[in-house]
Amino acid sequence: MSKFPYFEYHNTKLCVESVPLDRIFREYDTPCYVYSRSALIAAFKEFDSAFAERDHLICYAVKANSSLAILNLFAKIGSGFDIVSGGELQRVLKAGGDPKKIVFSGVGKSADEMRAALIANILCFNVESEVELGTLNQIASEMGKIAPVSLRVNPDVDARTHPYISTGLKENKFGIPFVEAEKLYTSSKNLTNIRIIGLDFHIGSQLTELAPFTEACKKMIGLLDHLEEESFQIEHLDLGGGLGIRYFEENPPSAQSYVEALCSDIGHRSQRILIEPGRSLVGNAGLLLTRVEYLKHTDHRDFAIVDAAMNDLIRPALYDAYHEILPVNINDNKIKNYQIVGPVCETGDFLGHDRKLALVKGDLLAVMSAGAYGMSMSSNYNSRPRAAEIMVDGDQTHLIRERESLEQLIFNERTLPL
Ligand code: LLP
């Protein structure tokens, strides 16, 4: 199978499903994000079918890509959602997501966000500290509601990923320290407006091995046993997200082997299994299409200055992340070693270093694996309007987000009266 199924060359043209990317450029201009509907569905189905008969719920981690059309597509094929803010809650509801399939994660839920989620009757709050649990109890009591809760336990395992996206070590801000979890579960029995229904962990993102997941699962099962002895009715185990994808030469486990490993770790237990995948559902289902504005030669380097920048895709600048960059039309020009950079006034504004490409001004490039944490982390830095987003379905293209206009950029701003 090709590295990026649904994104393949037909003759010399890179296509998304059956649409050549140069057609997308002519219709929608650049920079723009382009997604394959089939790739999104295939990624979801691979997780879903691997659970076979086991009771489960896939809660797509909205932060990876929160565009309404993507949320709507996942809602239609049965997905639940993992949210981390009131804004994400609003998006999921607007996109037709079922509130009874929403879990609410995050270390700093505000009172207003808790209220909105209680009104919506979500499936579960993943609570990350004793003070948060107390606040939720208080708010639920004021509203005459009972809040369904999992405690997010920090199992203190090393996810062996980039330090910025590793969350399951005891020095990280996330979750309840493993050694304190049982005590907090026990004391939660005194909180009248909290109903404990689950157990949750999430240890990090872009994990390329199964071992840390298995280690975390084993610790959680030990805790589950104790809780059951204390007669807690644990209805579900939320095993978080974090499965990595292939950006370059990584070789992460497939969704199928990941799910099978989790199911075997949980063994005969009857609890429903929840997972919260983000990147692995959308990452390789999207690319960022950009156009070469200028080729600039200096004594030291060749730069290709493109019309997408760190405000569109911050991952290279923020994590030194590698994204493959492919020519949209293959040509016979001379190959050179290019630094692919954007127009933003920072040296950190690059999309790729040392890429061997044959380029002329105006060429189109596809920055691959950009479906996750691309658009959702984009900004207006340098007062650059946010890119358009296009969903491809077979030979059809759909504009799912218009390019932001210059008027929209300053719409909420005011100058002083004098
Ligand atoms: N659940 C929780 C509680 C999370 O914090 C996250 C991601 C996920 C699920 C989904 O993880 P995934 O399956 O996508 O790995 N901006 C970074 C990634 C940050 C991940 C934050 N939490 C990046 O671009 O690599």
mmCIF file of N, CA and C and ligand atoms in Angstrom, residues 61 63-64 82 84 105-106 128 152 165 167 174 202 204-206 240-243 247 276-280 315 319 372-373 377, ligand 1:
data_model
loop_
_atom_site.group_PDB
_atom_site.id
_atom_site.type_symbol
_atom_site.label_atom_id
_atom_site.label_comp_id
_atom_site.label_asym_id
_atom_site.label_seq_id
_atom_site.Cartn_x
_atom_site.Cartn_y
_atom_site.Cartn_z
ATOM 1 N N ALA A 61 -10.859 12.854 19.219
ATOM 2 C CA ALA A 61 -10.322 14.018 19.948
ATOM 3 C C ALA A 61 -10.407 15.248 19.047
ATOM 4 N N LYS A 63 -9.715 18.293 19.198
ATOM 5 C CA LYS A 63 -8.621 19.256 19.049
ATOM 6 C C LYS A 63 -7.746 18.973 17.833
ATOM 7 N N ALA A 64 -7.726 17.728 17.377
ATOM 8 C CA ALA A 64 -6.849 17.404 16.239
ATOM 9 C C ALA A 64 -7.316 18.140 14.977
ATOM 10 N N ASP A 82 -14.213 13.505 22.105
ATOM 11 C CA ASP A 82 -13.475 13.939 23.289
ATOM 12 C C ASP A 82 -13.246 15.431 23.126
ATOM 13 N N VAL A 84 -12.305 19.426 24.908
ATOM 14 C CA VAL A 84 -11.513 20.040 25.989
ATOM 15 C C VAL A 84 -11.914 21.485 26.262
ATOM 16 N N SER A 105 -12.514 16.231 28.542
ATOM 17 C CA SER A 105 -11.186 16.148 29.162
ATOM 18 C C SER A 105 -10.643 17.547 29.404
ATOM 19 N N GLY A 106 -9.472 17.617 30.041
ATOM 20 C CA GLY A 106 -8.788 18.909 30.186
ATOM 21 C C GLY A 106 -8.548 19.278 31.633
ATOM 22 N N GLU A 128 -9.549 15.889 36.504
ATOM 23 C CA GLU A 128 -8.096 15.770 36.624
ATOM 24 C C GLU A 128 -7.525 16.179 37.975
ATOM 25 N N ARG A 152 -9.261 11.075 35.727
ATOM 26 C CA ARG A 152 -8.116 10.845 34.838
ATOM 27 C C ARG A 152 -6.895 10.608 35.713
ATOM 28 N N ILE A 165 4.502 16.779 24.122
ATOM 29 C CA ILE A 165 3.225 16.075 23.945
ATOM 30 C C ILE A 165 3.191 14.762 24.723
ATOM 31 N N THR A 167 2.278 13.229 28.308
ATOM 32 C CA THR A 167 1.405 13.737 29.377
ATOM 33 C C THR A 167 1.282 12.795 30.564
ATOM 34 N N PHE A 174 -0.831 16.811 34.013
ATOM 35 C CA PHE A 174 -2.080 16.117 33.733
ATOM 36 C C PHE A 174 -2.429 15.025 34.744
ATOM 37 N N HIS A 202 -4.601 9.084 29.716
ATOM 38 C CA HIS A 202 -4.094 9.476 28.388
ATOM 39 C C HIS A 202 -2.633 9.826 28.620
ATOM 40 N N GLY A 204 -0.060 10.524 26.224
ATOM 41 C CA GLY A 204 0.720 11.347 25.301
ATOM 42 C C GLY A 204 0.266 11.125 23.873
ATOM 43 N N SER A 205 0.970 11.760 22.972
ATOM 44 C CA SER A 205 0.544 11.771 21.575
ATOM 45 C C SER A 205 1.706 11.337 20.680
ATOM 46 N N GLN A 206 1.372 10.851 19.480
ATOM 47 C CA GLN A 206 2.373 10.375 18.516
ATOM 48 C C GLN A 206 3.237 9.271 19.143
ATOM 49 N N GLY A 240 -7.811 6.763 26.509
ATOM 50 C CA GLY A 240 -7.179 7.936 25.906
ATOM 51 C C GLY A 240 -6.896 7.772 24.424
ATOM 52 N N GLY A 241 -6.087 8.705 23.915
ATOM 53 C CA GLY A 241 -5.694 8.654 22.498
ATOM 54 C C GLY A 241 -4.209 8.430 22.416
ATOM 55 N N GLY A 242 -3.599 8.929 21.347
ATOM 56 C CA GLY A 242 -2.144 8.947 21.305
ATOM 57 C C GLY A 242 -1.467 8.084 20.285
ATOM 58 N N LEU A 243 -2.225 7.237 19.564
ATOM 59 C CA LEU A 243 -1.553 6.393 18.572
ATOM 60 C C LEU A 243 -0.907 7.266 17.492
ATOM 61 N N TYR A 247 4.750 9.966 9.574
ATOM 62 C CA TYR A 247 5.063 11.217 8.896
ATOM 63 C C TYR A 247 6.196 10.996 7.907
ATOM 64 N N GLU A 276 -9.784 7.693 22.655
ATOM 65 C CA GLU A 276 -9.876 9.099 22.226
ATOM 66 C C GLU A 276 -8.851 9.416 21.138
ATOM 67 N N PRO A 277 -8.886 8.744 20.005
ATOM 68 C CA PRO A 277 -7.874 9.022 18.979
ATOM 69 C C PRO A 277 -8.151 10.344 18.272
ATOM 70 N N GLY A 278 -7.101 11.092 18.011
ATOM 71 C CA GLY A 278 -7.232 12.333 17.239
ATOM 72 C C GLY A 278 -6.410 12.197 15.970
ATOM 73 N N ARG A 279 -5.093 12.327 16.138
ATOM 74 C CA ARG A 279 -4.161 12.328 15.004
ATOM 75 C C ARG A 279 -4.351 11.123 14.077
ATOM 76 N N SER A 280 -4.532 9.930 14.678
ATOM 77 C CA SER A 280 -4.575 8.731 13.842
ATOM 78 C C SER A 280 -5.861 8.653 13.018
ATOM 79 N N ARG A 315 3.444 23.065 13.275
ATOM 80 C CA ARG A 315 4.159 21.893 13.803
ATOM 81 C C ARG A 315 5.662 21.897 13.524
ATOM 82 N N TYR A 319 7.566 21.969 17.033
ATOM 83 C CA TYR A 319 8.125 20.689 17.508
ATOM 84 C C TYR A 319 9.279 20.210 16.639
ATOM 85 N N ALA A 372 -4.037 16.589 10.985
ATOM 86 C CA ALA A 372 -4.162 16.727 12.441
ATOM 87 C C ALA A 372 -3.271 17.849 12.936
ATOM 88 N N TYR A 373 -3.810 18.667 13.824
ATOM 89 C CA TYR A 373 -3.068 19.760 14.453
ATOM 90 C C TYR A 373 -2.476 20.709 13.411
ATOM 91 N N MET A 377 -4.527 24.366 14.871
ATOM 92 C CA MET A 377 -3.519 25.161 15.582
ATOM 93 C C MET A 377 -3.121 26.395 14.781
HETATM 94 N N1 LLP B 1 -7.159 12.718 24.694
HETATM 95 C C1 LLP B 1 -6.551 13.681 25.401
HETATM 96 C C2 LLP B 1 -6.936 13.906 26.797
HETATM 97 C C3 LLP B 1 -5.557 14.487 24.797
HETATM 98 O O1 LLP B 1 -4.957 15.438 25.505
HETATM 99 C C4 LLP B 1 -5.213 14.250 23.441
HETATM 100 C C5 LLP B 1 -4.180 15.070 22.773
HETATM 101 C C6 LLP B 1 -5.884 13.235 22.739
HETATM 102 C C7 LLP B 1 -6.845 12.480 23.400
HETATM 103 C C8 LLP B 1 -5.609 12.922 21.297
HETATM 104 O O2 LLP B 1 -4.309 12.489 21.088
HETATM 105 P P1 LLP B 1 -3.885 11.971 19.625
HETATM 106 O O3 LLP B 1 -4.643 10.701 19.352
HETATM 107 O O4 LLP B 1 -4.214 13.023 18.650
HETATM 108 O O5 LLP B 1 -2.430 11.752 19.746
HETATM 109 N N2 LLP B 1 -0.318 19.552 18.914
HETATM 110 C C9 LLP B 1 0.438 18.315 19.069
HETATM 111 C C10 LLP B 1 -0.379 17.209 19.697
HETATM 112 C C11 LLP B 1 -1.000 17.563 21.037
HETATM 113 C C12 LLP B 1 -1.848 16.461 21.611
HETATM 114 C C13 LLP B 1 -2.617 16.943 22.785
HETATM 115 N N3 LLP B 1 -3.529 15.993 23.352
HETATM 116 C C14 LLP B 1 1.011 17.925 17.706
HETATM 117 O O6 LLP B 1 0.788 18.640 16.737
HETATM 118 O O7 LLP B 1 1.731 16.946 17.614
#
